[in-house]
Amino acid sequence: MDRTSGSTTGVGERCRFARRKLLALTGIGFTGTLAGCSALESRADGPKTDDTDPDDSVGFDASFLAESASSHIGATDGFADASWLSESAPDVLTVTTLDGSGEGSLRRAINQRGPRIVVFEVGGVVDLEGESIEVGRPGLYVAGQTAPSPGITLIRGGLSVEADDVIVQHVRVRPGDDIPAETDGLSNDGGSNVVFDHCSVSWGTDESISTNSGPENPDITFSNNLIAECLNDSIHPKGAHSYGTLVMDRSKRVTIAGNLWANTVARHPRLKGGSSSVVANNVGYNFERALNLGGGVDDETTATIIGNYYRAGPRTPTDGTVIGTTYTDAQGPVTAYIAYNETEPNSMPVSGTGSGITMADKRPLWPDGLETVPGRQAYEAVLSGVGARPADRTYHDERILEHVREGTGSIIDSQSAVGGYPEPAKTTHSLDVPDDGLDEWLAQWTRAVEDPDAGPP
């Protein structure tokens, strides 16, 4: 498929939006103002930079993670940061095999101790054979952008984070139903300061991307991820379960920004009781129920919900509200600041009276580095820059984006309905990892998979 062709009714031509280009096109300066429009929410004193004093750095500058070549949202624009990278001298571990375990595998690299950056000399499919990878040791940066085309795809399992200070970028995860038990694609199950950025996750059998970190493990960011085709009538013991993203009870300071949910029944996302979250500049498509708040426990749920774009698809009832508390299982208070969200068709209400939400008159929480654009610009930017490798997309990612643009697609019960697990040929390249300038080297690899005009270092 041609990445540069195709259109979406009423949203304009497709193009790629780096942060500075998008903010310039919409009249947004880095002082945090938008001429003639109040739809921008940003910090008042300029863009976010790495919090680490350069004089305290041991030589690795992680500030490049605050920028993205394909999105106006950087990986560290949420509550999670990368200061641990700037404060450490991380080891570089190289993945040299697509085997699910053993010497040279991704699993082996993840299981090492100490601050570490994982890079790839192989590309293709890693078959986890039903045994998900668990991140149990802190200080991990999985740099999937360093893999040769078509990048790294995990199948028949997921990746679960149970440690602090973790960044996962530019990988695809497709669990599917050929596994022993239901699983998320990417999940945070107890870590604090965790980032999932620019990943593609489909065919989850529980949710696709979720966090269950609790109040003691705050600061979680999900940014620029493509979340699609969560399997419905599949292997989940509860039955139909096509759910996108769950923020579990009492999870704190969760940022969900620049993501796409498509062809998934519900949880775009769901923010459960006692959680505190920011949901900004995301796109939801072809859902039955979009964003729900509360439930599970009776603690107060708080949220800032700004600049999202929800588009009806074949499965979407256009007479129901997009944001509400209708489908919750507890009656705890819900307080939210809801502004500048848009729907297509625009007759579809965002949040109606009697929704059970106490409407705040100001944002109850907001990360310092996050700048947003109005919903329509967010739609264009998300479709342009979302997913594992926006400049090097695979068939399934392109197929999902075409569904969103053309108003097609469906809820599925198995990956077999859309061709089954991918089987790309193994690819290899040699990496010349520098002793000095590792940060800029990684930044250039990031640009190479996000910007079609950029190349590797």
Coordinates of C-alpha atoms in Angstrom, one line a residue:
M1 CA 0.0 0.0 0.0
D2 CA 1.1 3.6 -0.7
R3 CA 1.6 5.4 2.6
T4 CA 1.0 8.8 1.0
S5 CA -2.3 8.0 -0.6
G6 CA -5.9 7.9 0.7
S7 CA -8.2 10.4 2.3
T8 CA -10.7 10.8 5.1
T9 CA -13.9 12.6 4.7
G10 CA -13.8 16.1 6.3
V11 CA -10.3 15.9 7.7
G12 CA -8.1 17.0 4.9
E13 CA -5.1 15.5 3.2
R14 CA -2.6 13.3 5.0
C15 CA 0.8 14.6 5.9
R16 CA 3.4 14.0 8.6
F17 CA 3.6 16.4 11.6
A18 CA 6.7 16.8 13.6
R19 CA 6.2 18.8 16.8
R20 CA 7.6 22.1 15.5
K21 CA 5.9 21.8 12.1
L22 CA 2.5 21.0 13.6
L23 CA 2.6 23.7 16.2
A24 CA 3.7 26.2 13.5
L25 CA 0.8 25.2 11.2
T26 CA -1.7 25.6 14.0
G27 CA -0.3 28.9 15.2
I28 CA 1.2 27.5 18.3
G29 CA 4.4 29.0 19.6
F30 CA 6.6 27.5 22.2
T31 CA 5.5 30.0 24.7
G32 CA 2.3 28.0 25.0
T33 CA -0.2 30.3 23.2
L34 CA -2.5 29.7 20.2
A35 CA -3.5 32.8 18.3
G36 CA -7.3 33.1 18.1
C37 CA -8.1 29.7 19.6
S38 CA -8.4 28.6 23.2
A39 CA -8.1 24.9 22.4
L40 CA -4.5 24.6 23.2
E41 CA -3.5 23.3 26.7
S42 CA 0.2 23.7 27.5
R43 CA 2.6 24.8 30.1
A44 CA 3.0 28.6 30.3
D45 CA 6.8 28.7 30.3
G46 CA 7.7 26.9 27.2
P47 CA 8.6 23.3 26.1
K48 CA 9.7 20.6 28.4
T49 CA 13.4 19.8 28.6
D50 CA 15.1 17.0 30.5
D51 CA 15.0 17.7 34.2
T52 CA 18.6 16.6 34.8
D53 CA 21.2 19.3 35.2
P54 CA 23.8 18.7 32.5
D55 CA 26.5 19.2 35.1
D56 CA 25.1 16.1 36.9
S57 CA 25.0 14.0 33.8
V58 CA 27.4 11.0 33.4
G59 CA 27.5 11.6 29.6
F60 CA 24.1 10.3 28.3
D61 CA 21.7 13.1 27.3
A62 CA 18.2 11.7 27.4
S63 CA 16.5 15.0 26.4
F64 CA 16.0 13.7 22.8
L65 CA 13.1 11.7 24.2
A66 CA 11.2 14.9 24.6
E67 CA 11.0 15.4 20.8
S68 CA 9.4 13.2 18.1
A69 CA 10.0 13.5 14.3
S70 CA 6.4 12.2 13.6
S71 CA 4.4 13.6 16.5
H72 CA 3.9 16.8 18.5
I73 CA 4.0 14.6 21.6
G74 CA 7.3 13.4 22.9
A75 CA 7.9 10.2 24.9
T76 CA 8.7 12.2 28.0
D77 CA 6.0 14.9 27.7
G78 CA 3.8 13.0 30.2
F79 CA 4.4 12.4 33.9
A80 CA 7.1 9.8 33.3
D81 CA 10.6 11.1 32.6
A82 CA 14.0 9.8 31.4
S83 CA 16.2 11.4 34.1
W84 CA 17.4 7.9 35.2
L85 CA 19.1 7.5 31.8
S86 CA 20.9 10.9 32.1
E87 CA 22.0 10.0 35.6
S88 CA 23.4 6.6 34.7
A89 CA 26.0 5.0 32.4
P90 CA 23.7 2.4 30.7
D91 CA 25.1 -0.7 29.2
V92 CA 24.2 -1.4 25.6
L93 CA 22.9 -4.9 25.0
T94 CA 22.5 -6.2 21.4
V95 CA 19.8 -8.6 20.3
T96 CA 21.1 -10.9 17.6
T97 CA 18.5 -13.6 17.3
L98 CA 14.7 -13.7 16.9
D99 CA 14.5 -16.7 19.2
G100 CA 12.1 -16.2 22.1
S101 CA 14.8 -16.9 24.7
G102 CA 18.4 -17.8 25.0
E103 CA 21.7 -16.2 24.1
G104 CA 21.3 -13.0 22.1
S105 CA 17.5 -12.9 22.6
L106 CA 15.4 -10.0 23.6
R107 CA 14.3 -11.9 26.7
R108 CA 17.9 -12.4 27.8
A109 CA 18.7 -8.7 27.3
I110 CA 15.7 -7.6 29.3
N111 CA 16.6 -9.9 32.2
Q112 CA 20.0 -8.4 32.7
R113 CA 20.8 -6.2 35.7
G114 CA 21.6 -2.5 35.8
P115 CA 20.7 0.4 33.6
R116 CA 20.6 -0.9 30.0
I117 CA 19.7 0.0 26.5
V118 CA 18.6 -2.8 24.2
V119 CA 19.4 -2.5 20.5
F120 CA 18.7 -4.8 17.6
E121 CA 20.8 -6.3 14.8
V122 CA 17.9 -8.4 13.7
G123 CA 14.4 -7.6 12.4
G124 CA 11.3 -9.8 12.0
V125 CA 9.0 -11.8 14.3
V126 CA 9.8 -13.0 17.8
D127 CA 7.5 -15.9 18.6
L128 CA 7.1 -16.0 22.4
E129 CA 5.2 -19.3 22.1
G130 CA 2.7 -18.3 24.8
E131 CA 5.3 -17.2 27.4
S132 CA 5.1 -13.4 27.7
I133 CA 8.2 -11.4 28.6
E134 CA 8.3 -10.0 32.2
V135 CA 10.5 -7.0 33.0
G136 CA 11.5 -7.6 36.6
R137 CA 14.6 -5.3 36.9
P138 CA 14.6 -1.5 36.7
G139 CA 16.4 0.8 34.3
L140 CA 15.5 -0.6 30.9
Y141 CA 15.2 1.2 27.5
V142 CA 14.1 -1.0 24.6
A143 CA 15.1 0.9 21.5
G144 CA 13.1 -1.0 18.8
Q145 CA 14.0 1.8 16.3
T146 CA 17.5 0.3 15.9
A147 CA 16.2 -2.9 14.3
P148 CA 16.5 -3.3 10.5
S149 CA 13.2 -3.0 8.5
P150 CA 10.5 -4.3 9.1
G151 CA 11.4 -3.9 12.8
I152 CA 10.5 -6.2 15.7
T153 CA 7.1 -7.8 16.2
L154 CA 6.3 -10.0 19.2
I155 CA 3.6 -12.7 18.7
R156 CA 1.9 -15.3 20.8
G157 CA 2.6 -13.3 24.0
G158 CA 3.0 -9.8 25.4
L159 CA 5.5 -7.7 27.4
S160 CA 4.7 -7.0 31.1
V161 CA 6.6 -4.3 33.1
E162 CA 7.0 -5.0 36.8
A163 CA 9.9 -2.6 37.5
D164 CA 10.6 1.1 37.7
D165 CA 12.3 3.3 35.1
V166 CA 11.3 1.5 31.8
I167 CA 11.0 2.9 28.3
V168 CA 9.7 0.8 25.4
Q169 CA 9.7 2.3 21.9
H170 CA 9.1 1.3 18.3
V171 CA 8.0 -2.4 18.7
R172 CA 4.9 -4.2 17.6
V173 CA 3.1 -6.7 19.9
R174 CA 0.4 -9.1 18.5
P175 CA -0.6 -11.7 21.1
G176 CA -3.5 -13.3 19.2
D177 CA -5.5 -16.3 20.4
D178 CA -2.9 -19.0 20.0
I179 CA -1.8 -18.8 23.6
P180 CA -2.7 -20.6 26.8
A181 CA -4.4 -17.7 28.6
E182 CA -5.6 -14.2 27.9
T183 CA -3.0 -11.4 27.9
D184 CA -2.4 -7.8 27.3
G185 CA 0.0 -6.8 24.5
L186 CA 1.9 -4.2 26.6
S187 CA 1.1 -3.8 30.3
N188 CA 2.5 -2.1 33.3
D189 CA 1.9 -4.4 36.3
G190 CA 3.7 -2.7 39.1
G191 CA 6.4 -0.3 37.8
S192 CA 6.6 3.4 38.3
N193 CA 8.0 5.9 35.7
V194 CA 7.2 3.7 32.7
V195 CA 6.8 4.8 29.1
F196 CA 5.3 2.9 26.2
D197 CA 5.8 5.1 23.1
H198 CA 5.3 4.6 19.4
C199 CA 4.3 0.9 19.6
S200 CA 1.7 -1.0 17.6
V201 CA -0.4 -3.4 19.6
S202 CA -3.2 -5.5 18.2
W203 CA -5.1 -8.8 18.9
G204 CA -4.9 -8.4 22.6
T205 CA -7.0 -11.0 24.4
D206 CA -7.5 -9.0 27.7
E207 CA -6.7 -5.4 26.9
S208 CA -4.0 -4.2 24.4
I209 CA -2.2 -1.6 26.6
S210 CA -3.0 -1.1 30.2
T211 CA -1.6 -0.2 33.6
N212 CA -2.2 -1.8 37.0
S213 CA 0.4 0.2 39.0
G214 CA -1.5 1.3 42.0
P215 CA -0.9 4.5 44.0
E216 CA 2.6 3.5 45.1
N217 CA 3.8 3.3 41.5
P218 CA 2.8 6.6 39.7
D219 CA 4.0 8.3 36.5
I220 CA 3.0 6.2 33.5
T221 CA 2.9 7.4 29.9
F222 CA 1.2 5.8 26.9
S223 CA 2.0 8.0 23.8
N224 CA 1.7 7.6 20.1
N225 CA 0.6 4.0 20.2
L226 CA -1.6 2.2 17.6
I227 CA -4.1 0.1 19.5
A228 CA -6.4 -2.0 17.3
E229 CA -8.5 -5.1 16.8
C230 CA -8.6 -6.3 20.4
L231 CA -10.1 -9.7 20.0
N232 CA -13.8 -10.0 21.1
D233 CA -15.3 -13.5 21.3
S234 CA -11.9 -15.1 21.9
I235 CA -10.2 -16.9 24.8
H236 CA -11.1 -14.5 27.6
P237 CA -12.9 -16.5 30.4
K238 CA -15.5 -13.7 30.7
G239 CA -16.5 -14.0 27.1
A240 CA -16.6 -11.0 24.7
H241 CA -13.7 -8.8 25.7
S242 CA -12.7 -6.4 22.9
Y243 CA -11.1 -3.8 25.1
G244 CA -8.4 -1.3 24.4
T245 CA -6.8 0.4 27.4
L246 CA -7.5 0.0 31.1
V247 CA -6.2 2.2 33.9
M248 CA -6.7 0.1 36.9
D249 CA -7.9 1.0 40.4
R250 CA -6.0 3.9 42.1
S251 CA -3.3 4.2 39.4
K252 CA -1.9 7.7 39.7
R253 CA -0.5 10.3 37.3
V254 CA -1.2 8.4 34.0
T255 CA -0.7 10.2 30.7
I256 CA -2.5 8.9 27.6
A257 CA -1.7 11.1 24.7
G258 CA -1.5 10.8 20.9
N259 CA -2.7 7.2 20.7
L260 CA -5.2 5.6 18.3
W261 CA -7.8 3.0 19.2
A262 CA -9.5 1.4 16.3
N263 CA -12.0 -1.5 15.7
T264 CA -12.3 -2.2 19.4
V265 CA -15.6 -2.3 21.3
A266 CA -14.7 -0.3 24.4
R267 CA -12.1 1.2 26.7
H268 CA -10.8 4.1 24.7
P269 CA -9.7 4.2 27.5
R270 CA -11.4 3.2 30.8
L271 CA -10.2 5.1 33.9
K272 CA -11.1 3.1 37.0
G273 CA -12.0 4.2 40.5
G274 CA -9.4 6.2 42.4
S275 CA -7.2 6.8 39.3
S276 CA -5.8 10.1 38.2
S277 CA -5.2 10.5 34.5
V278 CA -4.7 12.9 31.6
V279 CA -6.2 11.8 28.2
A280 CA -5.2 14.2 25.5
N281 CA -5.1 14.4 21.7
N282 CA -6.0 10.7 21.1
V283 CA -8.3 9.3 18.4
G284 CA -10.9 6.6 18.9
Y285 CA -12.6 4.9 15.9
N286 CA -15.3 2.2 15.5
F287 CA -16.3 1.6 19.1
E288 CA -19.5 0.8 21.0
R289 CA -18.4 2.6 24.2
A290 CA -15.5 5.0 24.1
L291 CA -14.2 6.6 27.3
N292 CA -15.6 5.5 30.7
L293 CA -14.6 6.6 34.1
G294 CA -14.9 5.1 37.6
G295 CA -15.7 1.6 38.9
G296 CA -14.0 -1.1 40.8
V297 CA -13.5 0.9 44.0
D298 CA -15.4 3.9 45.5
D299 CA -12.3 6.3 45.6
E300 CA -12.7 9.5 43.6
T301 CA -11.6 9.3 40.0
T302 CA -10.0 12.4 38.5
A303 CA -9.2 13.1 34.9
T304 CA -8.3 15.8 32.4
I305 CA -9.7 15.0 29.0
I306 CA -8.7 17.4 26.3
G307 CA -8.5 17.6 22.5
N308 CA -9.5 14.0 21.7
Y309 CA -11.2 13.1 18.4
Y310 CA -13.8 10.3 18.3
R311 CA -15.0 9.0 14.9
A312 CA -18.0 6.7 14.5
G313 CA -17.5 3.5 12.6
P314 CA -19.8 0.7 11.5
R315 CA -20.1 -0.5 15.1
T316 CA -20.7 2.9 16.7
P317 CA -24.1 4.0 18.0
T318 CA -24.3 7.7 17.1
D319 CA -27.0 8.5 19.7
G320 CA -24.9 7.7 22.8
T321 CA -22.4 9.9 24.6
V322 CA -18.7 9.3 24.0
I323 CA -17.6 10.0 27.6
G324 CA -19.5 8.8 30.6
T325 CA -19.8 6.5 33.6
T326 CA -22.6 4.3 32.3
Y327 CA -20.7 1.1 32.2
T328 CA -19.1 1.1 35.6
D329 CA -19.6 -1.2 38.6
A330 CA -19.2 1.2 41.5
Q331 CA -20.6 4.6 42.5
G332 CA -17.5 6.5 43.6
P333 CA -17.3 10.2 42.7
V334 CA -15.9 11.1 39.3
T335 CA -14.4 14.6 38.6
A336 CA -13.1 15.6 35.2
Y337 CA -12.2 18.6 33.2
I338 CA -13.5 17.9 29.7
A339 CA -12.8 20.4 26.9
Y340 CA -12.1 20.8 23.2
N341 CA -13.0 17.2 22.3
E342 CA -14.6 16.6 18.9
T343 CA -16.7 13.9 17.3
E344 CA -17.5 12.8 13.8
P345 CA -20.4 13.1 13.1
N346 CA -20.5 16.2 15.2
S347 CA -24.0 15.4 16.3
M348 CA -22.6 12.6 18.5
P349 CA -22.5 14.1 22.0
V350 CA -19.3 14.1 24.0
S351 CA -20.8 13.9 27.5
G352 CA -24.4 14.5 28.2
T353 CA -26.3 15.6 31.3
G354 CA -26.8 12.9 33.8
S355 CA -23.4 11.3 32.9
G356 CA -22.5 11.0 36.6
I357 CA -19.4 13.2 36.1
T358 CA -18.8 16.3 38.2
M359 CA -17.4 18.8 35.7
A360 CA -14.3 20.6 36.9
D361 CA -13.7 24.2 35.9
K362 CA -9.9 23.7 35.6
R363 CA -7.6 20.9 35.0
P364 CA -7.1 18.7 38.2
L365 CA -3.7 17.5 36.9
W366 CA -1.5 18.1 33.9
P367 CA 2.2 17.2 33.1
D368 CA 4.5 20.2 32.6
G369 CA 5.8 19.2 29.2
L370 CA 2.5 18.4 27.4
E371 CA 1.3 20.7 24.6
T372 CA -1.9 19.9 22.8
V373 CA -3.7 20.9 19.6
P374 CA -7.4 21.0 18.8
G375 CA -9.2 17.7 18.1
R376 CA -9.2 17.9 14.3
Q377 CA -5.5 18.6 14.1
A378 CA -4.9 15.8 16.5
Y379 CA -6.8 13.4 14.2
E380 CA -4.5 14.3 11.3
A381 CA -1.4 14.2 13.4
V382 CA -2.2 10.9 15.0
L383 CA -3.0 9.1 11.8
S384 CA 0.2 10.4 10.3
G385 CA 2.6 9.6 13.1
V386 CA 1.2 6.8 15.2
G387 CA 2.5 3.3 15.7
A388 CA 5.8 1.5 15.8
R389 CA 7.5 2.8 12.7
P390 CA 5.5 5.6 11.0
A391 CA 8.0 5.8 8.1
D392 CA 8.3 2.0 7.8
R393 CA 4.8 0.6 8.4
T394 CA 3.9 -3.0 7.9
Y395 CA 0.7 -4.3 6.2
H396 CA -1.4 -4.6 9.3
D397 CA -0.7 -1.1 10.6
E398 CA -1.4 0.3 7.1
R399 CA -4.6 -1.8 6.9
I400 CA -5.9 -0.4 10.2
L401 CA -5.1 3.2 9.3
E402 CA -6.9 2.7 6.0
H403 CA -10.0 1.5 7.9
V404 CA -10.0 4.7 10.0
R405 CA -9.6 6.9 6.9
E406 CA -12.2 5.2 4.8
G407 CA -14.7 4.4 7.6
T408 CA -14.4 0.7 7.2
G409 CA -13.2 -2.3 9.4
S410 CA -14.9 -4.5 11.9
I411 CA -14.6 -6.0 15.4
I412 CA -12.9 -9.4 15.0
D413 CA -12.7 -12.6 17.2
S414 CA -9.4 -13.9 15.9
Q415 CA -6.3 -12.8 14.0
S416 CA -7.2 -15.5 11.5
A417 CA -10.0 -13.2 10.3
V418 CA -7.5 -10.8 8.9
G419 CA -4.8 -13.1 7.6
G420 CA -3.2 -14.4 10.8
Y421 CA 0.1 -13.8 12.4
P422 CA 2.7 -12.0 10.3
E423 CA 5.6 -14.0 8.8
P424 CA 8.1 -11.5 7.5
A425 CA 11.6 -12.8 6.6
K426 CA 14.4 -12.3 9.0
T427 CA 16.6 -9.3 8.3
T428 CA 19.9 -8.3 9.7
H429 CA 22.4 -5.4 9.9
S430 CA 25.5 -4.6 11.9
L431 CA 25.4 -1.8 14.4
D432 CA 28.4 0.4 15.1
V433 CA 27.4 1.5 18.6
P434 CA 29.5 4.6 19.5
D435 CA 31.4 5.0 22.7
D436 CA 30.7 8.7 22.6
G437 CA 27.5 10.3 21.3
L438 CA 25.2 7.3 22.1
D439 CA 22.3 9.7 22.7
E440 CA 22.5 11.4 19.3
W441 CA 23.0 8.0 17.6
L442 CA 19.8 6.7 19.2
A443 CA 18.0 10.0 18.3
Q444 CA 19.0 9.5 14.7
W445 CA 17.7 6.0 14.6
T446 CA 14.5 7.3 16.0
R447 CA 14.2 9.9 13.3
A448 CA 14.9 7.2 10.7
V449 CA 11.8 5.2 11.6
E450 CA 9.5 8.3 12.2
D451 CA 10.5 10.6 9.3
P452 CA 10.5 9.2 5.7
D453 CA 13.1 11.8 4.7
A454 CA 15.6 10.8 7.5
G455 CA 18.1 8.0 7.3
P456 CA 20.0 5.9 10.0
P457 CA 23.3 7.2 11.4

